[in-house]
Amino acid sequence: MSAHIIDGKAVAARLRARIATQVTDFVTAAGRAPGLAVVLVGEDPASAVYVRSKGKATREAGMESIEHRLAADIGQAELLALIDTLNADPAVDGILVQLPLPEGIDEQAVITRIDPDKDVDGFHPVNVGRLATGLDGFVPCTPAGCVMLLKETIGDLTGLDAVVIGRSNIVGKPMAALLIAESCTVTVAHSRTRDLAGVVARADIVVAAVGRPEMVRGEWIKPGATVIDVGINRTEAGLVGDVDFAGAMSVAAAVTPVPGGVGPMTIACLLRNTLISAHRRAGIAFDERAA
Ligand code: GUN
C-alpha cells in the first residue's frame, strides 16, 4: 500500500490564484493595493531565502511588498522605532519580522510592539488570546496552512484523534488550538513525552513540528492516518522532514512531502492574512471564512 501524497504546492497555487483575484477587487474598491512589510535583521541564510520568497509571492499576488533589511548589530531601540513607523503607516496592512532575531534582541519585546491588527504572523499575545478564545484575529500561517491541507484531504475533522509533536509558539501551540476549534481530541507531545511511539499510534492525525530529521518513524503510525510534516531539516542527504517519509508512506492514508507540502501553504496563508487585514483596515466587507 502506498499513501496519497498531499500536494501542498498545488493547493497553495490555487489559494494564491484566488487571492490575486480578490486583491484586484480590493484595489478597485480601496484605490490602493494591500501592503505587507517584511523586516529581516542580520544575514541568516535560511531567513534570507524565506524573506525573498515572501516578497516575490506578495508582488505576484498584486500586493505591495515593503522590505527592510537591517544589519545584525542594529540596536533593539532602532528596530522598535522601525516597527512604530510601520504601525503608523497607512499603506502597511501587515508587518512580519522574520524570526529568529540575532542574539541581544528580545524577541517578545519586538513581537509585542507590533500593532496586533497588523500582526499577520499572529504571534502577538493579543492574537494568541483571540485564537484561544475563538475571537477574530490573525492565525499563525504555518498551522493555518496545515489545517487547510487536513480539511482538503479528510474533510470534516470532528472527533478525530490528533497528535501535535512540538510545543513552539509558532507551530505546536497554535496548531493545537486550531485542532481543538475543529473539534479534534488533541494531544500535544514534545521532547519530554514518555512513549511517543504509543502516543502517535493512537492518532488519526499526526502533525510533526519538532525540527529533528525523520524522528517520527513509519512503524509508529496508525494504518490509515493522515501525516502532516512541518519539519525542514538540512542534512547531508538533502532536505528532509521530521517524519520518516518512506515508512509513513507504507502505512498512512496521506502524507505531506518535504519540500512541497506545508511550506508553500505558509506563504499562501501569509498573503491571505494580509488581504484580510487590508479589508478590515479599509472597512471593506470580505467573507473571511470563504477566503
Ligand atoms: N521563522 C520561521 N517561521 C516563521 C514565521 O512563520 N514567521 C516569522 N516571522 N518568522 C519565522
Coordinates of C-alpha atoms and ligand atoms in Angstrom, one line a residue:
M1 CA 0.0 0.0 0.0
S2 CA 1.2 3.5 -0.7
A3 CA -0.3 6.6 0.8
H4 CA -1.6 9.6 -1.1
I5 CA 1.0 12.4 -1.3
I6 CA -0.7 15.7 -0.3
D7 CA 0.3 18.2 -2.9
G8 CA 0.7 21.4 -0.8
K9 CA 2.2 23.2 -3.8
A10 CA -0.9 22.7 -5.9
V11 CA -3.3 23.6 -3.0
A12 CA -1.2 26.8 -2.3
A13 CA -1.2 27.7 -6.0
R14 CA -5.0 27.6 -6.1
L15 CA -5.2 29.7 -3.0
R16 CA -2.8 32.2 -4.3
A17 CA -4.7 32.5 -7.6
R18 CA -7.9 33.1 -5.7
I19 CA -6.1 35.7 -3.5
A20 CA -4.8 37.5 -6.6
T21 CA -8.4 37.9 -7.9
Q22 CA -9.5 39.2 -4.5
V23 CA -6.6 41.7 -4.5
T24 CA -7.8 43.1 -7.8
D25 CA -11.3 43.6 -6.3
F26 CA -9.7 45.2 -3.2
V27 CA -7.7 47.6 -5.4
T28 CA -10.9 48.7 -7.3
A29 CA -12.8 49.3 -4.0
A30 CA -10.0 50.9 -1.9
G31 CA -7.9 52.6 -4.6
R32 CA -4.7 51.1 -3.3
A33 CA -3.0 47.7 -3.1
P34 CA -2.7 45.8 0.2
G35 CA 0.8 46.3 1.7
L36 CA 3.0 43.8 3.5
A37 CA 6.1 45.0 5.4
V38 CA 8.8 42.3 6.0
V39 CA 11.7 43.0 8.2
L40 CA 14.9 40.9 8.1
V41 CA 17.6 41.5 10.7
G42 CA 21.0 40.0 10.0
E43 CA 22.2 37.6 7.4
D44 CA 20.8 34.2 8.4
P45 CA 20.8 32.4 5.0
A46 CA 17.6 30.4 5.6
S47 CA 15.8 33.6 6.7
A48 CA 17.1 35.5 3.7
V49 CA 15.6 32.8 1.4
Y50 CA 12.3 32.9 3.2
V51 CA 12.1 36.7 3.0
R52 CA 12.9 36.6 -0.7
S53 CA 10.2 34.1 -1.4
K54 CA 7.7 36.1 0.7
G55 CA 8.5 39.3 -1.3
K56 CA 8.1 37.5 -4.6
A57 CA 4.8 35.9 -3.7
T58 CA 3.5 39.2 -2.3
R59 CA 4.2 41.0 -5.6
E60 CA 2.9 38.1 -7.7
A61 CA -0.4 38.4 -5.8
G62 CA -0.6 42.1 -6.8
M63 CA 0.2 43.4 -3.3
E64 CA 2.9 45.8 -2.3
S65 CA 6.0 44.4 -0.7
I66 CA 7.8 46.8 1.7
E67 CA 11.2 45.2 2.6
H68 CA 13.5 46.3 5.3
R69 CA 16.9 44.7 5.7
L70 CA 18.8 45.7 8.8
A71 CA 22.3 44.8 10.0
A72 CA 22.7 42.1 12.6
D73 CA 24.2 44.6 15.1
I74 CA 21.2 47.0 14.9
G75 CA 20.1 48.0 18.4
Q76 CA 16.8 46.9 19.8
A77 CA 15.7 50.5 20.1
E78 CA 16.2 51.1 16.4
L79 CA 14.2 48.0 15.5
L80 CA 11.4 49.1 17.8
A81 CA 11.4 52.5 16.2
L82 CA 11.0 51.0 12.7
I83 CA 8.1 49.0 14.0
D84 CA 6.5 52.2 15.4
T85 CA 6.9 53.8 11.9
L86 CA 5.3 50.7 10.2
N87 CA 2.5 50.7 12.7
A88 CA 1.7 54.3 11.9
D89 CA 2.0 53.9 8.1
P90 CA -1.5 53.7 6.5
A91 CA -0.1 51.9 3.4
V92 CA 1.1 49.0 5.6
D93 CA -1.6 46.3 6.3
G94 CA 0.7 43.6 7.6
I95 CA 4.0 43.6 9.5
L96 CA 6.2 40.5 9.7
V97 CA 9.6 40.4 11.5
Q98 CA 11.4 37.3 10.4
L99 CA 12.5 35.1 13.3
P100 CA 14.9 34.1 14.7
L101 CA 16.3 37.5 15.6
P102 CA 20.0 38.0 16.3
E103 CA 21.3 37.5 19.9
G104 CA 20.8 40.5 22.1
I105 CA 17.4 41.4 20.7
D106 CA 14.4 40.5 22.9
E107 CA 12.0 38.6 20.5
Q108 CA 9.0 39.0 22.7
A109 CA 9.6 42.8 23.1
V110 CA 9.7 43.1 19.3
I111 CA 6.6 40.9 18.7
T112 CA 4.6 42.8 21.3
R113 CA 5.5 46.2 19.8
I114 CA 3.7 45.3 16.5
D115 CA 0.1 46.6 16.3
P116 CA -2.0 43.4 16.9
D117 CA -4.3 44.5 14.0
K118 CA -1.2 44.4 11.6
D119 CA 0.3 41.2 13.1
V120 CA -0.2 38.9 10.1
D121 CA 2.1 36.3 11.8
G122 CA -0.4 36.0 14.6
F123 CA 2.4 36.0 17.2
H124 CA 1.3 39.0 19.3
P125 CA -0.1 37.9 22.7
V126 CA -3.4 39.6 21.8
N127 CA -3.8 37.4 18.7
V128 CA -2.7 34.3 20.7
G129 CA -5.5 35.2 23.2
R130 CA -8.0 35.8 20.4
L131 CA -7.2 32.3 18.9
A132 CA -7.5 30.7 22.3
T133 CA -10.9 32.2 22.9
G134 CA -12.3 32.0 19.4
L135 CA -12.3 35.7 18.6
D136 CA -11.4 37.0 15.2
G137 CA -7.7 37.9 15.0
F138 CA -4.8 36.6 12.9
V139 CA -3.9 32.9 13.0
P140 CA -0.2 31.9 12.6
C141 CA 0.4 31.0 8.9
T142 CA 2.0 27.5 9.2
P143 CA -0.6 25.9 11.4
A144 CA -3.4 27.6 9.4
G145 CA -1.9 26.0 6.3
C146 CA -1.8 22.6 8.0
V147 CA -5.5 22.8 8.8
M148 CA -6.3 23.7 5.2
L149 CA -4.4 20.7 4.0
L150 CA -6.1 18.4 6.6
K151 CA -9.6 19.6 5.6
E152 CA -8.7 19.3 1.9
T153 CA -7.6 15.7 2.5
I154 CA -10.0 14.4 5.1
G155 CA -13.0 16.8 5.0
D156 CA -14.6 17.2 8.4
L157 CA -12.2 16.7 11.3
T158 CA -14.8 16.4 14.1
G159 CA -14.0 13.7 16.7
L160 CA -10.6 12.7 15.2
D161 CA -7.7 11.9 17.5
A162 CA -4.9 14.4 16.7
V163 CA -1.3 14.4 18.0
V164 CA 0.8 17.5 17.6
I165 CA 4.5 16.8 18.2
G166 CA 6.2 20.1 19.3
R167 CA 5.1 22.9 21.5
S168 CA 6.5 26.0 19.9
N169 CA 4.7 29.3 19.9
I170 CA 5.0 29.4 16.1
V171 CA 3.6 26.0 15.3
G172 CA 2.8 23.5 18.1
K173 CA 0.7 25.6 20.4
P174 CA -1.4 27.4 17.8
M175 CA -1.8 24.1 15.9
A176 CA -3.3 22.5 19.0
A177 CA -5.7 25.5 19.4
L178 CA -6.8 25.2 15.8
L179 CA -7.4 21.4 16.0
I180 CA -9.4 22.0 19.2
A181 CA -11.5 24.5 17.3
E182 CA -12.1 21.8 14.6
S183 CA -13.4 19.5 17.4
C184 CA -10.5 17.1 17.4
T185 CA -9.3 15.3 20.5
V186 CA -5.8 16.8 20.8
T187 CA -2.6 15.6 22.4
V188 CA 0.5 17.8 22.5
A189 CA 3.7 15.7 22.6
H190 CA 7.2 17.1 23.0
S191 CA 10.8 16.2 23.8
R192 CA 9.8 15.2 27.3
T193 CA 6.9 13.0 26.3
R194 CA 7.1 9.4 27.6
D195 CA 6.3 6.7 25.0
L196 CA 6.0 9.0 22.0
A197 CA 5.5 5.9 19.8
G198 CA 2.5 4.8 21.8
V199 CA 1.0 8.3 21.6
V200 CA 1.5 8.5 17.9
A201 CA 0.0 5.0 17.4
R202 CA -3.5 6.3 18.6
A203 CA -3.6 9.3 16.3
D204 CA -5.8 9.7 13.2
I205 CA -3.9 12.9 12.5
V206 CA -0.1 13.4 13.2
V207 CA 1.4 16.8 12.9
A208 CA 5.2 16.7 13.3
A209 CA 6.9 20.0 14.2
V210 CA 10.0 19.2 16.2
G211 CA 12.9 20.1 13.9
R212 CA 14.6 16.7 14.2
P213 CA 15.2 14.8 10.9
E214 CA 13.0 11.8 10.4
M215 CA 12.3 11.4 14.1
V216 CA 8.7 10.1 13.6
R217 CA 9.0 6.5 12.4
G218 CA 6.7 4.9 10.0
E219 CA 6.2 1.9 12.4
W220 CA 4.6 4.2 15.0
I221 CA 1.9 5.5 12.7
K222 CA -1.7 4.1 12.8
P223 CA -2.7 2.5 9.5
G224 CA -4.9 5.0 7.6
A225 CA -3.7 8.1 9.5
T226 CA -3.0 11.5 7.9
V227 CA 0.5 12.8 8.4
I228 CA 1.5 16.5 8.2
D229 CA 5.2 17.1 8.3
V230 CA 6.2 20.6 9.2
G231 CA 9.9 19.9 9.5
I232 CA 12.5 21.3 7.2
N233 CA 15.9 19.8 8.1
R234 CA 19.0 20.3 6.0
T235 CA 21.0 17.1 6.2
E236 CA 23.9 15.6 4.2
A237 CA 21.3 13.6 2.3
G238 CA 19.4 16.8 1.4
L239 CA 16.2 18.4 2.7
V240 CA 14.2 16.0 5.0
G241 CA 11.2 16.4 7.2
D242 CA 10.6 15.3 10.8
V243 CA 8.9 12.2 9.5
D244 CA 10.4 9.0 8.0
F245 CA 8.7 9.7 4.7
A246 CA 9.1 6.2 3.1
G247 CA 8.0 4.5 6.3
A248 CA 5.0 6.7 6.7
M249 CA 4.0 6.2 3.0
S250 CA 3.6 2.5 3.6
V251 CA 1.1 2.7 6.4
A252 CA -0.6 6.1 6.3
A253 CA -3.5 7.2 4.1
A254 CA -1.9 10.5 3.2
V255 CA 1.4 12.2 3.9
T256 CA 2.8 15.7 3.1
P257 CA 6.1 15.7 1.3
V258 CA 9.2 17.8 2.2
P259 CA 9.6 20.1 0.3
G260 CA 6.2 20.8 -1.5
G261 CA 3.9 20.1 1.4
V262 CA 3.4 22.6 4.3
G263 CA 6.0 25.2 3.1
P264 CA 4.1 26.6 0.2
M265 CA 0.9 26.8 2.3
T266 CA 2.7 29.0 4.9
I267 CA 3.3 31.8 2.3
A268 CA -0.2 31.5 0.8
C269 CA -1.7 31.9 4.3
L270 CA 0.5 35.0 4.9
L271 CA -0.9 36.6 1.8
R272 CA -4.4 35.6 3.0
N273 CA -3.9 37.2 6.4
T274 CA -2.6 40.4 4.7
L275 CA -5.6 40.5 2.4
I276 CA -7.9 40.1 5.4
S277 CA -6.1 42.8 7.3
A278 CA -6.4 45.2 4.3
H279 CA -10.2 44.7 4.1
R280 CA -10.6 45.2 7.9
R281 CA -8.5 48.3 8.0
A282 CA -10.2 49.8 4.9
G283 CA -13.7 48.9 6.3
I284 CA -14.5 46.9 3.1
A285 CA -16.7 43.7 3.6
F286 CA -14.9 40.4 2.9
D287 CA -16.1 36.9 3.5
E288 CA -13.1 35.7 5.5
R289 CA -14.5 32.2 6.1
A290 CA -14.9 31.6 2.4
A291 CA -11.4 33.1 1.6
Ligands
GUN1 N1 10.6 32.0 11.2 C1 10.2 30.7 10.9 N2 8.8 30.7 10.6 C2 8.4 32.0 10.7 C3 7.2 32.6 10.5 O1 6.1 32.0 10.2 N3 7.1 33.9 10.7 C4 8.2 34.6 11.1 N4 8.1 35.9 11.2 N5 9.4 34.1 11.3 C5 9.5 32.8 11.1

